[in-house]
Amino acid sequence: PPPLLYGSLDRNRNQDVLLQDSRKLIQGTYCVLEHVLPAYDIPVAGDQLCVLLGFWTTNRTVEGGFQRSKQAQYWRDWTGTSSLYKNLSRQKNVEVLKVEFLESHKPSSGAVFQYLVLMFLQVTSNRGKISVLDTVSRFRVGNMSGYVTVYASP
């Protein structure tokens, strides 16, 4: 995976380092349900970032299958993606390249996120990176009910 730019923030803005023995690898398979692209082409410039939002839900399985809920239809609202997208789009030196909404294909553990949102960004300055981190941090404090992190491409 790409290097971690900012880490996972809990409600108290802590970024504790886990001991090697306490780490557990959990993998999942996801399918893209929907993606959002800008209305115009964005020339490649600057650094690429990815905001990852992860969500667990309680409506997991029905008769050994996966219940497709209305949550998948209204994902832009309940995930907060609409407001985060608008706030990031207003930032100078930041372009939103693509947004993807993914659903877990075969949930094998309650610890795997059922839904993911990946927001791919392009920033053309250090000020743009700081702006992204500030916007994502404010989003987390204001209305985030899942997991959020920002990754940078190598």
PDB file of C-alpha atoms in Angstrom:
ATOM      1  CA  PRO A   1       0.000   0.000   0.000  1.00  0.00           C
ATOM      2  CA  PRO A   2       1.055   3.615  -0.425  1.00  0.00           C
ATOM      3  CA  PRO A   3       2.776   5.278   2.529  1.00  0.00           C
ATOM      4  CA  LEU A   4       0.568   6.678   5.236  1.00  0.00           C
ATOM      5  CA  LEU A   5       0.465  10.454   5.114  1.00  0.00           C
ATOM      6  CA  TYR A   6      -1.544  11.293   8.212  1.00  0.00           C
ATOM      7  CA  GLY A   7      -2.650   8.158  10.019  1.00  0.00           C
ATOM      8  CA  SER A   8      -5.880   7.161  11.584  1.00  0.00           C
ATOM      9  CA  LEU A   9      -7.462   9.699  13.882  1.00  0.00           C
ATOM     10  CA  ASP A  10      -9.637   8.700  16.768  1.00  0.00           C
ATOM     11  CA  ARG A  11     -11.970  11.172  18.474  1.00  0.00           C
ATOM     12  CA  ASN A  12      -9.113  12.466  20.658  1.00  0.00           C
ATOM     13  CA  ARG A  13      -6.780  12.940  17.672  1.00  0.00           C
ATOM     14  CA  ASN A  14      -4.425  10.241  18.990  1.00  0.00           C
ATOM     15  CA  GLN A  15      -2.139   8.309  16.685  1.00  0.00           C
ATOM     16  CA  ASP A  16      -0.816   5.613  18.953  1.00  0.00           C
ATOM     17  CA  VAL A  17       1.827   3.298  17.550  1.00  0.00           C
ATOM     18  CA  LEU A  18       0.809  -0.324  17.912  1.00  0.00           C
ATOM     19  CA  LEU A  19       3.282  -2.932  19.030  1.00  0.00           C
ATOM     20  CA  GLN A  20       4.134  -5.482  16.344  1.00  0.00           C
ATOM     21  CA  ASP A  21       2.571  -8.280  18.410  1.00  0.00           C
ATOM     22  CA  SER A  22      -0.772  -6.476  18.645  1.00  0.00           C
ATOM     23  CA  ARG A  23      -1.248  -6.029  14.887  1.00  0.00           C
ATOM     24  CA  LYS A  24      -3.674  -8.215  13.014  1.00  0.00           C
ATOM     25  CA  LEU A  25      -4.005  -8.377   9.231  1.00  0.00           C
ATOM     26  CA  ILE A  26      -7.585  -8.526   8.036  1.00  0.00           C
ATOM     27  CA  GLN A  27      -8.272  -8.695   4.318  1.00  0.00           C
ATOM     28  CA  GLY A  28     -11.455  -8.264   2.371  1.00  0.00           C
ATOM     29  CA  THR A  29     -12.671  -8.368  -1.210  1.00  0.00           C
ATOM     30  CA  TYR A  30     -14.600  -5.364  -2.485  1.00  0.00           C
ATOM     31  CA  CYS A  31     -16.517  -4.464  -5.598  1.00  0.00           C
ATOM     32  CA  VAL A  32     -16.995  -0.939  -6.902  1.00  0.00           C
ATOM     33  CA  LEU A  33     -20.704  -0.071  -6.821  1.00  0.00           C
ATOM     34  CA  GLU A  34     -20.363   3.447  -8.141  1.00  0.00           C
ATOM     35  CA  HIS A  35     -17.712   5.950  -9.115  1.00  0.00           C
ATOM     36  CA  VAL A  36     -17.863   9.691  -9.595  1.00  0.00           C
ATOM     37  CA  LEU A  37     -15.630  11.490 -12.097  1.00  0.00           C
ATOM     38  CA  PRO A  38     -15.176  15.219 -12.695  1.00  0.00           C
ATOM     39  CA  ALA A  39     -16.974  16.778 -15.658  1.00  0.00           C
ATOM     40  CA  TYR A  40     -13.676  17.887 -17.215  1.00  0.00           C
ATOM     41  CA  ASP A  41     -10.199  16.426 -17.759  1.00  0.00           C
ATOM     42  CA  ILE A  42      -7.632  17.288 -15.108  1.00  0.00           C
ATOM     43  CA  PRO A  43      -4.026  17.462 -16.329  1.00  0.00           C
ATOM     44  CA  VAL A  44      -1.588  15.377 -14.289  1.00  0.00           C
ATOM     45  CA  ALA A  45       0.459  17.571 -11.961  1.00  0.00           C
ATOM     46  CA  GLY A  46       1.665  17.452  -8.386  1.00  0.00           C
ATOM     47  CA  ASP A  47       1.173  14.690  -5.844  1.00  0.00           C
ATOM     48  CA  GLN A  48      -1.586  12.105  -5.648  1.00  0.00           C
ATOM     49  CA  LEU A  49      -3.441  11.534  -2.364  1.00  0.00           C
ATOM     50  CA  CYS A  50      -6.195   9.096  -1.437  1.00  0.00           C
ATOM     51  CA  VAL A  51      -8.724   9.648   1.349  1.00  0.00           C
ATOM     52  CA  LEU A  52     -10.079   6.334   2.618  1.00  0.00           C
ATOM     53  CA  LEU A  53     -13.357   6.227   4.536  1.00  0.00           C
ATOM     54  CA  GLY A  54     -14.362   2.865   6.057  1.00  0.00           C
ATOM     55  CA  PHE A  55     -17.741   1.934   7.546  1.00  0.00           C
ATOM     56  CA  TRP A  56     -19.208  -1.006   9.425  1.00  0.00           C
ATOM     57  CA  THR A  57     -22.958  -1.617   9.455  1.00  0.00           C
ATOM     58  CA  THR A  58     -25.239  -3.957  11.337  1.00  0.00           C
ATOM     59  CA  ASN A  59     -27.152  -5.449   8.375  1.00  0.00           C
ATOM     60  CA  ARG A  60     -24.527  -8.017   7.419  1.00  0.00           C
ATOM     61  CA  THR A  61     -25.929 -11.249   6.047  1.00  0.00           C
ATOM     62  CA  VAL A  62     -29.225 -12.744   5.008  1.00  0.00           C
ATOM     63  CA  GLU A  63     -29.406 -16.536   4.419  1.00  0.00           C
ATOM     64  CA  GLY A  64     -25.667 -16.831   3.873  1.00  0.00           C
ATOM     65  CA  GLY A  65     -25.648 -13.984   1.364  1.00  0.00           C
ATOM     66  CA  PHE A  66     -25.083 -10.302   1.579  1.00  0.00           C
ATOM     67  CA  GLN A  67     -28.005  -7.970   2.152  1.00  0.00           C
ATOM     68  CA  ARG A  68     -27.897  -5.086  -0.282  1.00  0.00           C
ATOM     69  CA  SER A  69     -29.477  -2.289   1.687  1.00  0.00           C
ATOM     70  CA  LYS A  70     -30.817   1.136   0.916  1.00  0.00           C
ATOM     71  CA  GLN A  71     -27.586   2.415   2.422  1.00  0.00           C
ATOM     72  CA  ALA A  72     -25.896   1.579  -0.863  1.00  0.00           C
ATOM     73  CA  GLN A  73     -28.377   3.813  -2.707  1.00  0.00           C
ATOM     74  CA  TYR A  74     -27.855   6.858  -0.479  1.00  0.00           C
ATOM     75  CA  TRP A  75     -24.133   6.476   0.211  1.00  0.00           C
ATOM     76  CA  ARG A  76     -23.203  10.056  -0.716  1.00  0.00           C
ATOM     77  CA  ASP A  77     -25.314  11.364   2.147  1.00  0.00           C
ATOM     78  CA  TRP A  78     -24.800   8.926   5.035  1.00  0.00           C
ATOM     79  CA  THR A  79     -21.041   8.617   4.436  1.00  0.00           C
ATOM     80  CA  GLY A  80     -20.640  12.395   4.337  1.00  0.00           C
ATOM     81  CA  THR A  81     -18.933  12.112   0.960  1.00  0.00           C
ATOM     82  CA  SER A  82     -21.029  14.921  -0.563  1.00  0.00           C
ATOM     83  CA  SER A  83     -19.922  17.475   2.012  1.00  0.00           C
ATOM     84  CA  LEU A  84     -16.295  16.284   1.998  1.00  0.00           C
ATOM     85  CA  TYR A  85     -16.240  16.450  -1.815  1.00  0.00           C
ATOM     86  CA  LYS A  86     -17.633  19.978  -1.815  1.00  0.00           C
ATOM     87  CA  ASN A  87     -15.180  21.164   0.833  1.00  0.00           C
ATOM     88  CA  LEU A  88     -12.163  19.642  -0.931  1.00  0.00           C
ATOM     89  CA  SER A  89     -13.280  20.965  -4.324  1.00  0.00           C
ATOM     90  CA  ARG A  90     -13.225  24.520  -2.951  1.00  0.00           C
ATOM     91  CA  GLN A  91      -9.592  24.278  -1.852  1.00  0.00           C
ATOM     92  CA  LYS A  92      -6.859  25.955  -3.878  1.00  0.00           C
ATOM     93  CA  ASN A  93      -4.203  23.625  -5.289  1.00  0.00           C
ATOM     94  CA  VAL A  94      -6.492  20.590  -4.774  1.00  0.00           C
ATOM     95  CA  GLU A  95      -8.390  18.663  -7.467  1.00  0.00           C
ATOM     96  CA  VAL A  96     -10.733  15.725  -6.842  1.00  0.00           C
ATOM     97  CA  LEU A  97      -9.819  13.167  -9.512  1.00  0.00           C
ATOM     98  CA  LYS A  98     -12.291  10.414  -8.708  1.00  0.00           C
ATOM     99  CA  VAL A  99     -14.522   9.036  -5.944  1.00  0.00           C
ATOM    100  CA  GLU A 100     -15.324   5.335  -5.633  1.00  0.00           C
ATOM    101  CA  PHE A 101     -17.919   3.644  -3.427  1.00  0.00           C
ATOM    102  CA  LEU A 102     -17.158  -0.005  -2.666  1.00  0.00           C
ATOM    103  CA  GLU A 103     -19.047  -2.773  -0.889  1.00  0.00           C
ATOM    104  CA  SER A 104     -17.519  -5.815   0.766  1.00  0.00           C
ATOM    105  CA  HIS A 105     -17.966  -8.774  -1.562  1.00  0.00           C
ATOM    106  CA  LYS A 106     -17.485 -11.604   0.918  1.00  0.00           C
ATOM    107  CA  PRO A 107     -17.503 -10.400   4.517  1.00  0.00           C
ATOM    108  CA  SER A 108     -15.750 -13.071   6.555  1.00  0.00           C
ATOM    109  CA  SER A 109     -15.252 -11.066   9.703  1.00  0.00           C
ATOM    110  CA  GLY A 110     -17.054  -8.324  11.584  1.00  0.00           C
ATOM    111  CA  ALA A 111     -13.787  -6.402  11.618  1.00  0.00           C
ATOM    112  CA  VAL A 112     -13.735  -5.895   7.833  1.00  0.00           C
ATOM    113  CA  PHE A 113     -15.369  -2.683   6.619  1.00  0.00           C
ATOM    114  CA  GLN A 114     -18.644  -3.334   4.850  1.00  0.00           C
ATOM    115  CA  TYR A 115     -18.363  -0.126   2.825  1.00  0.00           C
ATOM    116  CA  LEU A 116     -15.388   1.921   1.627  1.00  0.00           C
ATOM    117  CA  VAL A 117     -15.210   5.314  -0.024  1.00  0.00           C
ATOM    118  CA  LEU A 118     -11.974   6.162  -1.839  1.00  0.00           C
ATOM    119  CA  MET A 119     -11.483   9.784  -2.812  1.00  0.00           C
ATOM    120  CA  PHE A 120      -8.522  10.301  -5.144  1.00  0.00           C
ATOM    121  CA  LEU A 121      -6.985  13.778  -5.047  1.00  0.00           C
ATOM    122  CA  GLN A 122      -4.266  15.715  -6.797  1.00  0.00           C
ATOM    123  CA  VAL A 123      -2.429  18.473  -4.924  1.00  0.00           C
ATOM    124  CA  THR A 124       0.054  20.859  -6.471  1.00  0.00           C
ATOM    125  CA  SER A 125       1.669  22.361  -3.370  1.00  0.00           C
ATOM    126  CA  ASN A 126       2.484  21.711   0.276  1.00  0.00           C
ATOM    127  CA  ARG A 127      -0.206  24.241   1.138  1.00  0.00           C
ATOM    128  CA  GLY A 128      -2.643  22.012  -0.775  1.00  0.00           C
ATOM    129  CA  LYS A 129      -1.583  18.977   1.294  1.00  0.00           C
ATOM    130  CA  ILE A 130      -2.076  20.901   4.519  1.00  0.00           C
ATOM    131  CA  SER A 131      -5.468  22.059   3.268  1.00  0.00           C
ATOM    132  CA  VAL A 132      -6.490  18.449   2.563  1.00  0.00           C
ATOM    133  CA  LEU A 133      -5.345  17.307   6.008  1.00  0.00           C
ATOM    134  CA  ASP A 134      -7.197  20.188   7.669  1.00  0.00           C
ATOM    135  CA  THR A 135     -10.397  19.534   5.710  1.00  0.00           C
ATOM    136  CA  VAL A 136     -10.314  15.778   6.414  1.00  0.00           C
ATOM    137  CA  SER A 137      -9.572  16.405  10.091  1.00  0.00           C
ATOM    138  CA  ARG A 138     -12.525  18.797  10.386  1.00  0.00           C
ATOM    139  CA  PHE A 139     -14.706  16.259   8.565  1.00  0.00           C
ATOM    140  CA  ARG A 140     -13.681  13.572  11.039  1.00  0.00           C
ATOM    141  CA  VAL A 141     -14.531  15.689  14.051  1.00  0.00           C
ATOM    142  CA  GLY A 142     -17.760  17.025  12.592  1.00  0.00           C
ATOM    143  CA  ASN A 143     -19.628  14.063  11.146  1.00  0.00           C
ATOM    144  CA  MET A 144     -17.500  10.984  10.604  1.00  0.00           C
ATOM    145  CA  SER A 145     -18.854   7.795  12.151  1.00  0.00           C
ATOM    146  CA  GLY A 146     -16.337   5.373  10.664  1.00  0.00           C
ATOM    147  CA  TYR A 147     -12.639   5.242   9.897  1.00  0.00           C
ATOM    148  CA  VAL A 148     -10.710   7.892   7.968  1.00  0.00           C
ATOM    149  CA  THR A 149      -7.137   8.132   6.763  1.00  0.00           C
ATOM    150  CA  VAL A 150      -5.158   9.901   4.034  1.00  0.00           C
ATOM    151  CA  TYR A 151      -2.556   8.132   1.916  1.00  0.00           C
ATOM    152  CA  ALA A 152       0.075   9.631  -0.394  1.00  0.00           C
ATOM    153  CA  SER A 153       1.440   7.939  -3.503  1.00  0.00           C
ATOM    154  CA  PRO A 154       5.169   7.220  -3.469  1.00  0.00           C
TER     155      PRO A 154
END
